[in-house]
PDB file of N, CA and C in Angstrom:
ATOM      1  N   LEU A   1      48.399  86.144 150.626  1.00 66.00           N
ATOM      2  CA  LEU A   1      49.613  85.637 150.028  1.00 66.00           C
ATOM      3  C   LEU A   1      50.710  86.711 150.029  1.00 66.00           C
ATOM      4  N   GLN A   2      50.355  87.936 149.671  1.00 74.00           N
ATOM      5  CA  GLN A   2      51.339  89.017 149.669  1.00 74.00           C
ATOM      6  C   GLN A   2      51.807  89.329 151.081  1.00 74.00           C
ATOM      7  N   TYR A   3      50.901  89.271 152.043  1.00 79.00           N
ATOM      8  CA  TYR A   3      51.277  89.529 153.437  1.00 79.00           C
ATOM      9  C   TYR A   3      52.268  88.476 153.925  1.00 79.00           C
ATOM     10  N   ALA A   4      51.982  87.207 153.630  1.00 80.00           N
ATOM     11  CA  ALA A   4      52.876  86.125 154.050  1.00 80.00           C
ATOM     12  C   ALA A   4      54.245  86.276 153.399  1.00 80.00           C
ATOM     13  N   GLU A   5      54.270  86.651 152.142  1.00 76.00           N
ATOM     14  CA  GLU A   5      55.551  86.828 151.444  1.00 76.00           C
ATOM     15  C   GLU A   5      56.315  88.009 152.023  1.00 76.00           C
ATOM     16  N   SER A   6      55.625  89.072 152.374  1.00 79.00           N
ATOM     17  CA  SER A   6      56.327  90.224 152.963  1.00 79.00           C
ATOM     18  C   SER A   6      56.918  89.854 154.325  1.00 79.00           C
ATOM     19  N   LYS A   7      56.250  88.992 155.066  1.00 81.00           N
ATOM     20  CA  LYS A   7      56.797  88.516 156.348  1.00 81.00           C
ATOM     21  C   LYS A   7      58.044  87.665 156.118  1.00 81.00           C
ATOM     22  N   ARG A   8      58.013  86.823 155.085  1.00 80.00           N
ATOM     23  CA  ARG A   8      59.193  86.011 154.773  1.00 80.00           C
ATOM     24  C   ARG A   8      60.355  86.891 154.320  1.00 80.00           C
ATOM     25  N   GLU A   9      60.048  87.983 153.623  1.00 80.00           N
ATOM     26  CA  GLU A   9      61.093  88.908 153.190  1.00 80.00           C
ATOM     27  C   GLU A   9      61.800  89.552 154.374  1.00 80.00           C
ATOM     28  N   GLU A  10      61.072  89.793 155.448  1.00 83.00           N
ATOM     29  CA  GLU A  10      61.667  90.416 156.629  1.00 83.00           C
ATOM     30  C   GLU A  10      62.770  89.560 157.228  1.00 83.00           C
ATOM     31  N   SER A  11      62.657  88.250 157.084  1.00 81.00           N
ATOM     32  CA  SER A  11      63.654  87.362 157.676  1.00 81.00           C
ATOM     33  C   SER A  11      64.712  86.902 156.679  1.00 81.00           C
ATOM     34  N   SER A  12      64.602  87.309 155.422  1.00 82.00           N
ATOM     35  CA  SER A  12      65.555  86.851 154.415  1.00 82.00           C
ATOM     36  C   SER A  12      65.861  87.972 153.429  1.00 82.00           C
ATOM     37  N   GLU A  13      67.073  88.508 153.536  1.00 85.00           N
ATOM     38  CA  GLU A  13      67.478  89.566 152.615  1.00 85.00           C
ATOM     39  C   GLU A  13      67.518  89.060 151.177  1.00 85.00           C
ATOM     40  N   MET A  14      67.924  87.798 151.000  1.00 82.00           N
ATOM     41  CA  MET A  14      67.979  87.236 149.649  1.00 82.00           C
ATOM     42  C   MET A  14      66.594  87.140 149.033  1.00 82.00           C
ATOM     43  N   ARG A  15      65.635  86.684 149.823  1.00 82.00           N
ATOM     44  CA  ARG A  15      64.260  86.587 149.311  1.00 82.00           C
ATOM     45  C   ARG A  15      63.757  87.983 148.925  1.00 82.00           C
ATOM     46  N   ALA A  16      64.041  88.960 149.753  1.00 86.00           N
ATOM     47  CA  ALA A  16      63.614  90.326 149.450  1.00 86.00           C
ATOM     48  C   ALA A  16      64.264  90.819 148.160  1.00 86.00           C
ATOM     49  N   ALA A  17      65.550  90.515 147.975  1.00 85.00           N
ATOM     50  CA  ALA A  17      66.243  90.951 146.759  1.00 85.00           C
ATOM     51  C   ALA A  17      65.669  90.276 145.518  1.00 85.00           C
ATOM     52  N   TYR A  18      65.425  88.966 145.603  1.00 81.00           N
ATOM     53  CA  TYR A  18      64.832  88.247 144.461  1.00 81.00           C
ATOM     54  C   TYR A  18      63.443  88.784 144.144  1.00 81.00           C
ATOM     55  N   ASN A  19      62.644  89.034 145.159  1.00 80.00           N
ATOM     56  CA  ASN A  19      61.298  89.553 144.933  1.00 80.00           C
ATOM     57  C   ASN A  19      61.349  90.949 144.310  1.00 80.00           C
ATOM     58  N   HIS A  20      62.286  91.768 144.785  1.00 83.00           N
ATOM     59  CA  HIS A  20      62.436  93.107 144.207  1.00 83.00           C
ATOM     60  C   HIS A  20      62.803  92.995 142.730  1.00 83.00           C
ATOM     61  N   TYR A  21      63.744  92.113 142.419  1.00 81.00           N
ATOM     62  CA  TYR A  21      64.146  91.883 141.029  1.00 81.00           C
ATOM     63  C   TYR A  21      62.934  91.482 140.179  1.00 81.00           C
ATOM     64  N   THR A  22      62.141  90.543 140.663  1.00 78.00           N
ATOM     65  CA  THR A  22      60.980  90.066 139.904  1.00 78.00           C
ATOM     66  C   THR A  22      59.965  91.185 139.703  1.00 78.00           C
ATOM     67  N   ARG A  23      59.764  91.999 140.730  1.00 78.00           N
ATOM     68  CA  ARG A  23      58.795  93.095 140.615  1.00 78.00           C
ATOM     69  C   ARG A  23      59.253  94.159 139.616  1.00 78.00           C
ATOM     70  N   GLN A  24      60.544  94.284 139.385  1.00 79.00           N
ATOM     71  CA  GLN A  24      61.063  95.305 138.483  1.00 79.00           C
ATOM     72  C   GLN A  24      61.080  94.861 137.020  1.00 79.00           C
ATOM     73  N   LEU A  25      60.789  93.591 136.768  1.00 74.00           N
ATOM     74  CA  LEU A  25      60.811  93.100 135.393  1.00 74.00           C
ATOM     75  C   LEU A  25      59.726  93.776 134.568  1.00 74.00           C
ATOM     76  N   THR A  26      60.075  94.111 133.352  1.00 73.00           N
ATOM     77  CA  THR A  26      59.087  94.631 132.408  1.00 73.00           C
ATOM     78  C   THR A  26      59.171  93.790 131.142  1.00 73.00           C
ATOM     79  N   PHE A  27      58.055  93.636 130.495  1.00 72.00           N
ATOM     80  CA  PHE A  27      57.980  92.800 129.308  1.00 72.00           C
ATOM     81  C   PHE A  27      57.459  93.621 128.144  1.00 72.00           C
ATOM     82  N   GLY A  28      57.924  93.288 126.954  1.00 75.00           N
ATOM     83  CA  GLY A  28      57.472  93.963 125.747  1.00 75.00           C
ATOM     84  C   GLY A  28      56.153  93.398 125.258  1.00 75.00           C
ATOM     85  N   ASN A  29      55.810  93.752 124.040  1.00 75.00           N
ATOM     86  CA  ASN A  29      54.531  93.322 123.465  1.00 75.00           C
ATOM     87  C   ASN A  29      54.669  92.153 122.505  1.00 75.00           C
ATOM     88  N   ASN A  30      55.842  91.512 122.455  1.00 77.00           N
ATOM     89  CA  ASN A  30      55.999  90.365 121.572  1.00 77.00           C
ATOM     90  C   ASN A  30      56.953  89.368 122.212  1.00 77.00           C
ATOM     91  N   TYR A  31      57.030  88.209 121.616  1.00 78.00           N
ATOM     92  CA  TYR A  31      57.914  87.157 122.106  1.00 78.00           C
ATOM     93  C   TYR A  31      58.419  86.351 120.929  1.00 78.00           C
ATOM     94  N   VAL A  32      59.449  85.558 121.160  1.00 81.00           N
ATOM     95  CA  VAL A  32      60.014  84.707 120.124  1.00 81.00           C
ATOM     96  C   VAL A  32      59.658  83.270 120.452  1.00 81.00           C
ATOM     97  N   LEU A  33      59.018  82.608 119.520  1.00 83.00           N
ATOM     98  CA  LEU A  33      58.657  81.208 119.693  1.00 83.00           C
ATOM     99  C   LEU A  33      59.846  80.354 119.253  1.00 83.00           C
ATOM    100  N   THR A  34      60.347  79.532 120.142  1.00 85.00           N
ATOM    101  CA  THR A  34      61.557  78.756 119.861  1.00 85.00           C
ATOM    102  C   THR A  34      61.266  77.317 119.461  1.00 85.00           C
ATOM    103  N   ALA A  35      60.087  77.069 118.988  1.00 87.00           N
ATOM    104  CA  ALA A  35      59.713  75.718 118.555  1.00 87.00           C
ATOM    105  C   ALA A  35      60.303  75.433 117.170  1.00 87.00           C
ATOM    106  N   SER A  36      60.299  74.158 116.785  1.00 91.00           N
ATOM    107  CA  SER A  36      60.779  73.779 115.463  1.00 91.00           C
ATOM    108  C   SER A  36      59.825  74.330 114.394  1.00 91.00           C
ATOM    109  N   LYS A  37      60.280  74.340 113.137  1.00 91.00           N
ATOM    110  CA  LYS A  37      59.436  74.843 112.043  1.00 91.00           C
ATOM    111  C   LYS A  37      58.126  74.068 111.952  1.00 91.00           C
ATOM    112  N   GLU A  38      58.231  72.740 112.104  1.00 93.00           N
ATOM    113  CA  GLU A  38      57.032  71.906 112.007  1.00 93.00           C
ATOM    114  C   GLU A  38      56.044  72.236 113.126  1.00 93.00           C
ATOM    115  N   ASP A  39      56.583  72.396 114.336  1.00 91.00           N
ATOM    116  CA  ASP A  39      55.710  72.728 115.469  1.00 91.00           C
ATOM    117  C   ASP A  39      55.085  74.106 115.290  1.00 91.00           C
ATOM    118  N   LYS A  40      55.864  75.062 114.797  1.00 88.00           N
ATOM    119  CA  LYS A  40      55.321  76.410 114.557  1.00 88.00           C
ATOM    120  C   LYS A  40      54.174  76.354 113.551  1.00 88.00           C
ATOM    121  N   LYS A  41      54.396  75.633 112.445  1.00 91.00           N
ATOM    122  CA  LYS A  41      53.349  75.517 111.428  1.00 91.00           C
ATOM    123  C   LYS A  41      52.085  74.879 112.003  1.00 91.00           C
ATOM    124  N   ARG A  42      52.276  73.784 112.749  1.00 92.00           N
ATOM    125  CA  ARG A  42      51.135  73.099 113.352  1.00 92.00           C
ATOM    126  C   ARG A  42      50.401  74.022 114.319  1.00 92.00           C
ATOM    127  N   MET A  43      51.146  74.753 115.126  1.00 90.00           N
ATOM    128  CA  MET A  43      50.518  75.647 116.107  1.00 90.00           C
ATOM    129  C   MET A  43      49.742  76.762 115.421  1.00 90.00           C
ATOM    130  N   ILE A  44      50.307  77.296 114.341  1.00 89.00           N
ATOM    131  CA  ILE A  44      49.612  78.358 113.609  1.00 89.00           C
ATOM    132  C   ILE A  44      48.344  77.811 112.953  1.00 89.00           C
ATOM    133  N   ARG A  45      48.449  76.643 112.292  1.00 91.00           N
ATOM    134  CA  ARG A  45      47.276  76.031 111.645  1.00 91.00           C
ATOM    135  C   ARG A  45      46.166  75.740 112.648  1.00 91.00           C
ATOM    136  N   ASN A  46      46.543  75.264 113.814  1.00 93.00           N
ATOM    137  CA  ASN A  46      45.548  74.871 114.823  1.00 93.00           C
ATOM    138  C   ASN A  46      45.212  75.995 115.796  1.00 93.00           C
ATOM    139  N   ASP A  47      45.703  77.191 115.510  1.00 90.00           N
ATOM    140  CA  ASP A  47      45.461  78.355 116.374  1.00 90.00           C
ATOM    141  C   ASP A  47      45.853  78.047 117.831  1.00 90.00           C
ATOM    142  N   GLU A  48      47.052  77.493 117.996  1.00 88.00           N
ATOM    143  CA  GLU A  48      47.540  77.094 119.318  1.00 88.00           C
ATOM    144  C   GLU A  48      48.685  77.958 119.833  1.00 88.00           C
ATOM    145  N   LEU A  49      48.942  79.077 119.187  1.00 87.00           N
ATOM    146  CA  LEU A  49      50.022  79.936 119.663  1.00 87.00           C
ATOM    147  C   LEU A  49      49.667  80.474 121.051  1.00 87.00           C
ATOM    148  N   PRO A  50      50.624  80.462 121.965  1.00 88.00           N
ATOM    149  CA  PRO A  50      50.327  80.973 123.306  1.00 88.00           C
ATOM    150  C   PRO A  50      50.139  82.487 123.277  1.00 88.00           C
ATOM    151  N   SER A  51      49.285  82.962 124.156  1.00 87.00           N
ATOM    152  CA  SER A  51      49.084  84.409 124.254  1.00 87.00           C
ATOM    153  C   SER A  51      50.273  85.038 124.967  1.00 87.00           C
ATOM    154  N   LEU A  52      50.448  86.320 124.783  1.00 83.00           N
ATOM    155  CA  LEU A  52      51.530  87.036 125.451  1.00 83.00           C
ATOM    156  C   LEU A  52      51.393  86.905 126.968  1.00 83.00           C
ATOM    157  N   THR A  53      50.174  86.980 127.457  1.00 84.00           N
ATOM    158  CA  THR A  53      49.933  86.837 128.891  1.00 84.00           C
ATOM    159  C   THR A  53      50.374  85.474 129.397  1.00 84.00           C
ATOM    160  N   ALA A  54      50.087  84.425 128.629  1.00 86.00           N
ATOM    161  CA  ALA A  54      50.480  83.071 129.026  1.00 86.00           C
ATOM    162  C   ALA A  54      52.000  82.920 129.035  1.00 86.00           C
ATOM    163  N   VAL A  55      52.668  83.524 128.054  1.00 84.00           N
ATOM    164  CA  VAL A  55      54.129  83.442 127.994  1.00 84.00           C
ATOM    165  C   VAL A  55      54.752  84.149 129.197  1.00 84.00           C
ATOM    166  N   ILE A  56      54.255  85.329 129.522  1.00 81.00           N
ATOM    167  CA  ILE A  56      54.788  86.081 130.663  1.00 81.00           C
ATOM    168  C   ILE A  56      54.535  85.328 131.960  1.00 81.00           C
ATOM    169  N   ALA A  57      53.320  84.807 132.136  1.00 82.00           N
ATOM    170  CA  ALA A  57      53.003  84.058 133.359  1.00 82.00           C
ATOM    171  C   ALA A  57      53.895  82.832 133.489  1.00 82.00           C
ATOM    172  N   SER A  58      54.115  82.151 132.392  1.00 83.00           N
ATOM    173  CA  SER A  58      54.976  80.974 132.410  1.00 83.00           C
ATOM    174  C   SER A  58      56.403  81.351 132.790  1.00 83.00           C
ATOM    175  N   ASP A  59      56.904  82.435 132.228  1.00 81.00           N
ATOM    176  CA  ASP A  59      58.257  82.898 132.538  1.00 81.00           C
ATOM    177  C   ASP A  59      58.374  83.263 134.014  1.00 81.00           C
ATOM    178  N   LEU A  60      57.396  83.976 134.526  1.00 79.00           N
ATOM    179  CA  LEU A  60      57.431  84.363 135.937  1.00 79.00           C
ATOM    180  C   LEU A  60      57.327  83.150 136.849  1.00 79.00           C
ATOM    181  N   ASP A  61      56.482  82.186 136.488  1.00 82.00           N
ATOM    182  CA  ASP A  61      56.360  80.968 137.288  1.00 82.00           C
ATOM    183  C   ASP A  61      57.683  80.216 137.327  1.00 82.00           C
ATOM    184  N   LEU A  62      58.356  80.136 136.191  1.00 81.00           N
ATOM    185  CA  LEU A  62      59.645  79.457 136.137  1.00 81.00           C
ATOM    186  C   LEU A  62      60.677  80.190 136.985  1.00 81.00           C
ATOM    187  N   ARG A  63      60.686  81.511 136.909  1.00 82.00           N
ATOM    188  CA  ARG A  63      61.598  82.298 137.748  1.00 82.00           C
ATOM    189  C   ARG A  63      61.315  82.051 139.229  1.00 82.00           C
ATOM    190  N   ASP A  64      60.043  81.996 139.595  1.00 82.00           N
ATOM    191  CA  ASP A  64      59.688  81.728 140.992  1.00 82.00           C
ATOM    192  C   ASP A  64      60.164  80.345 141.421  1.00 82.00           C
ATOM    193  N   LEU A  65      60.026  79.358 140.555  1.00 84.00           N
ATOM    194  CA  LEU A  65      60.492  78.017 140.898  1.00 84.00           C
ATOM    195  C   LEU A  65      61.997  77.995 141.125  1.00 84.00           C
ATOM    196  N   TYR A  66      62.753  78.639 140.229  1.00 85.00           N
ATOM    197  CA  TYR A  66      64.203  78.714 140.396  1.00 85.00           C
ATOM    198  C   TYR A  66      64.570  79.459 141.669  1.00 85.00           C
ATOM    199  N   ARG A  67      63.887  80.571 141.902  1.00 83.00           N
ATOM    200  CA  ARG A  67      64.149  81.363 143.107  1.00 83.00           C
ATOM    201  C   ARG A  67      63.908  80.525 144.359  1.00 83.00           C
ATOM    202  N   ASN A  68      62.785  79.839 144.400  1.00 84.00           N
ATOM    203  CA  ASN A  68      62.455  79.043 145.580  1.00 84.00           C
ATOM    204  C   ASN A  68      63.434  77.899 145.789  1.00 84.00           C
ATOM    205  N   GLN A  69      63.858  77.273 144.702  1.00 87.00           N
ATOM    206  CA  GLN A  69      64.831  76.192 144.799  1.00 87.00           C
ATOM    207  C   GLN A  69      66.149  76.724 145.364  1.00 87.00           C
ATOM    208  N   PHE A  70      66.591  77.869 144.881  1.00 87.00           N
ATOM    209  CA  PHE A  70      67.834  78.470 145.358  1.00 87.00           C
ATOM    210  C   PHE A  70      67.716  78.888 146.824  1.00 87.00           C
ATOM    211  N   LEU A  71      66.625  79.556 147.163  1.00 86.00           N
ATOM    212  CA  LEU A  71      66.447  80.028 148.541  1.00 86.00           C
ATOM    213  C   LEU A  71      66.357  78.868 149.527  1.00 86.00           C
ATOM    214  N   THR A  72      65.706  77.786 149.142  1.00 87.00           N
ATOM    215  CA  THR A  72      65.633  76.605 150.000  1.00 87.00           C
ATOM    216  C   THR A  72      67.026  76.038 150.231  1.00 87.00           C
ATOM    217  N   ALA A  73      67.823  75.980 149.168  1.00 89.00           N
ATOM    218  CA  ALA A  73      69.189  75.469 149.307  1.00 89.00           C
ATOM    219  C   ALA A  73      70.009  76.365 150.228  1.00 89.00           C
ATOM    220  N   ILE A  74      69.865  77.673 150.105  1.00 88.00           N
ATOM    221  CA  ILE A  74      70.603  78.606 150.965  1.00 88.00           C
ATOM    222  C   ILE A  74      70.149  78.465 152.413  1.00 88.00           C
ATOM    223  N   GLU A  75      68.849  78.308 152.633  1.00 87.00           N
ATOM    224  CA  GLU A  75      68.352  78.103 153.997  1.00 87.00           C
ATOM    225  C   GLU A  75      68.911  76.819 154.593  1.00 87.00           C
ATOM    226  N   ASP A  76      69.044  75.781 153.778  1.00 91.00           N
ATOM    227  CA  ASP A  76      69.648  74.528 154.245  1.00 91.00           C
ATOM    228  C   ASP A  76      71.113  74.732 154.625  1.00 91.00           C
ATOM    229  N   VAL A  77      71.836  75.512 153.824  1.00 90.00           N
ATOM    230  CA  VAL A  77      73.238  75.810 154.137  1.00 90.00           C
ATOM    231  C   VAL A  77      73.330  76.542 155.471  1.00 90.00           C
ATOM    232  N   ARG A  78      72.493  77.560 155.643  1.00 88.00           N
ATOM    233  CA  ARG A  78      72.507  78.324 156.904  1.00 88.00           C
ATOM    234  C   ARG A  78      72.224  77.410 158.101  1.00 88.00           C
ATOM    235  N   ALA A  79      71.236  76.561 157.967  1.00 91.00           N
ATOM    236  CA  ALA A  79      70.883  75.660 159.072  1.00 91.00           C
ATOM    237  C   ALA A  79      72.039  74.714 159.395  1.00 91.00           C
ATOM    238  N   GLU A  80      72.697  74.212 158.371  1.00 90.00           N
ATOM    239  CA  GLU A  80      73.828  73.302 158.599  1.00 90.00           C
ATOM    240  C   GLU A  80      74.997  74.026 159.251  1.00 90.00           C
ATOM    241  N   VAL A  81      75.248  75.260 158.834  1.00 92.00           N
ATOM    242  CA  VAL A  81      76.321  76.046 159.454  1.00 92.00           C
ATOM    243  C   VAL A  81      76.020  76.297 160.920  1.00 92.00           C
ATOM    244  N   VAL A  82      74.788  76.661 161.230  1.00 91.00           N
ATOM    245  CA  VAL A  82      74.397  76.876 162.630  1.00 91.00           C
ATOM    246  C   VAL A  82      74.597  75.594 163.431  1.00 91.00           C
ATOM    247  N   TYR A  83      74.222  74.476 162.850  1.00 91.00           N
ATOM    248  CA  TYR A  83      74.398  73.179 163.516  1.00 91.00           C
ATOM    249  C   TYR A  83      75.879  72.894 163.749  1.00 91.00           C
ATOM    250  N   GLN A  84      76.715  73.130 162.744  1.00 88.00           N
ATOM    251  CA  GLN A  84      78.149  72.848 162.869  1.00 88.00           C
ATOM    252  C   GLN A  84      78.822  73.778 163.874  1.00 88.00           C
ATOM    253  N   ILE A  85      78.369  75.007 163.969  1.00 90.00           N
ATOM    254  CA  ILE A  85      78.948  75.975 164.917  1.00 90.00           C
ATOM    255  C   ILE A  85      78.748  75.498 166.353  1.00 90.00           C
ATOM    256  N   LYS A  86      77.678  74.806 166.612  1.00 91.00           N
ATOM    257  CA  LYS A  86      77.379  74.340 167.970  1.00 91.00           C
ATOM    258  C   LYS A  86      78.232  73.147 168.383  1.00 91.00           C
ATOM    259  N   LYS A  87      78.914  72.536 167.433  1.00 86.00           N
ATOM    260  CA  LYS A  87      79.732  71.359 167.729  1.00 86.00           C
ATOM    261  C   LYS A  87      81.121  71.787 168.213  1.00 86.00           C
ATOM    262  N   ARG A  88      81.805  70.865 168.846  1.00 87.00           N
ATOM    263  CA  ARG A  88      83.192  71.123 169.230  1.00 87.00           C
ATOM    264  C   ARG A  88      84.041  71.168 167.963  1.00 87.00           C
ATOM    265  N   ALA A  89      85.112  71.911 167.998  1.00 86.00           N
ATOM    266  CA  ALA A  89      85.952  72.134 166.816  1.00 86.00           C
ATOM    267  C   ALA A  89      86.416  70.826 166.185  1.00 86.00           C
ATOM    268  N   GLU A  90      86.798  69.870 167.005  1.00 86.00           N
ATOM    269  CA  GLU A  90      87.299  68.611 166.447  1.00 86.00           C
ATOM    270  C   GLU A  90      86.186  67.742 165.850  1.00 86.00           C
ATOM    271  N   ASP A  91      84.926  68.066 166.139  1.00 87.00           N
ATOM    272  CA  ASP A  91      83.807  67.283 165.608  1.00 87.00           C
ATOM    273  C   ASP A  91      83.156  67.918 164.373  1.00 87.00           C
ATOM    274  N   VAL A  92      83.644  69.084 163.979  1.00 86.00           N
ATOM    275  CA  VAL A  92      83.046  69.796 162.852  1.00 86.00           C
ATOM    276  C   VAL A  92      83.358  69.059 161.545  1.00 86.00           C
ATOM    277  N   ASP A  93      82.307  68.895 160.732  1.00 88.00           N
ATOM    278  CA  ASP A  93      82.436  68.248 159.425  1.00 88.00           C
ATOM    279  C   ASP A  93      81.808  69.185 158.395  1.00 88.00           C
ATOM    280  N   VAL A  94      82.624  69.812 157.577  1.00 88.00           N
ATOM    281  CA  VAL A  94      82.114  70.793 156.622  1.00 88.00           C
ATOM    282  C   VAL A  94      81.663  70.173 155.301  1.00 88.00           C
ATOM    283  N   SER A  95      81.798  68.871 155.164  1.00 91.00           N
ATOM    284  CA  SER A  95      81.434  68.239 153.885  1.00 91.00           C
ATOM    285  C   SER A  95      79.958  68.449 153.542  1.00 91.00           C
ATOM    286  N   ASP A  96      79.078  68.402 154.538  1.00 88.00           N
ATOM    287  CA  ASP A  96      77.656  68.642 154.267  1.00 88.00           C
ATOM    288  C   ASP A  96      77.423  70.081 153.823  1.00 88.00           C
ATOM    289  N   VAL A  97      78.131  71.015 154.432  1.00 89.00           N
ATOM    290  CA  VAL A  97      77.994  72.424 154.049  1.00 89.00           C
ATOM    291  C   VAL A  97      78.427  72.610 152.595  1.00 89.00           C
ATOM    292  N   VAL A  98      79.543  71.999 152.237  1.00 91.00           N
ATOM    293  CA  VAL A  98      80.038  72.102 150.863  1.00 91.00           C
ATOM    294  C   VAL A  98      79.037  71.482 149.892  1.00 91.00           C
ATOM    295  N   ASP A  99      78.496  70.332 150.220  1.00 90.00           N
ATOM    296  CA  ASP A  99      77.495  69.679 149.364  1.00 90.00           C
ATOM    297  C   ASP A  99      76.273  70.575 149.181  1.00 90.00           C
ATOM    298  N   LEU A 100      75.805  71.148 150.273  1.00 88.00           N
ATOM    299  CA  LEU A 100      74.633  72.013 150.205  1.00 88.00           C
ATOM    300  C   LEU A 100      74.917  73.285 149.397  1.00 88.00           C
ATOM    301  N   MET A 101      76.123  73.814 149.527  1.00 90.00           N
ATOM    302  CA  MET A 101      76.487  75.001 148.736  1.00 90.00           C
ATOM    303  C   MET A 101      76.541  74.653 147.250  1.00 90.00           C
ATOM    304  N   ASN A 102      77.008  73.476 146.930  1.00 90.00           N
ATOM    305  CA  ASN A 102      77.009  73.045 145.534  1.00 90.00           C
ATOM    306  C   ASN A 102      75.582  72.901 145.012  1.00 90.00           C
ATOM    307  N   GLN A 103      74.686  72.410 145.841  1.00 87.00           N
ATOM    308  CA  GLN A 103      73.279  72.305 145.440  1.00 87.00           C
ATOM    309  C   GLN A 103      72.700  73.688 145.179  1.00 87.00           C
ATOM    310  N   ALA A 104      73.041  74.655 146.035  1.00 84.00           N
ATOM    311  CA  ALA A 104      72.554  76.023 145.833  1.00 84.00           C
ATOM    312  C   ALA A 104      73.107  76.602 144.537  1.00 84.00           C
ATOM    313  N   PHE A 105      74.386  76.314 144.282  1.00 84.00           N
ATOM    314  CA  PHE A 105      75.009  76.795 143.054  1.00 84.00           C
ATOM    315  C   PHE A 105      74.319  76.219 141.818  1.00 84.00           C
ATOM    316  N   MET A 106      73.938  74.962 141.890  1.00 84.00           N
ATOM    317  CA  MET A 106      73.315  74.293 140.746  1.00 84.00           C
ATOM    318  C   MET A 106      71.835  74.654 140.602  1.00 84.00           C
ATOM    319  N   ALA A 107      71.231  75.218 141.627  1.00 74.00           N
ATOM    320  CA  ALA A 107      69.787  75.537 141.599  1.00 74.00           C
ATOM    321  C   ALA A 107      69.441  76.590 140.580  1.00 74.00           C
TER     322      ALA A 107
END
């Protein structure tokens, strides 16, 4: 898995930058539970509080999902630009590129 990801990094500077950012993250020894008072009480009574490891893994998984969604959108933009460049000037339609860039922005 690490080998495959390093190969993907070679072809994408953005992927390499996101991966570097994720690798540099450090976490403390505590977290803030943002549940309602009732949920907090129930979780404490039932011994259901998440472990620090579970919270960190969940955070990293969410970051990976956002990263992948953004990178996919950027790859789509690049592919559309390459496609549009091959067309004659009068046939170029940038509306798809703009739509895809908006999707990347929202990712």
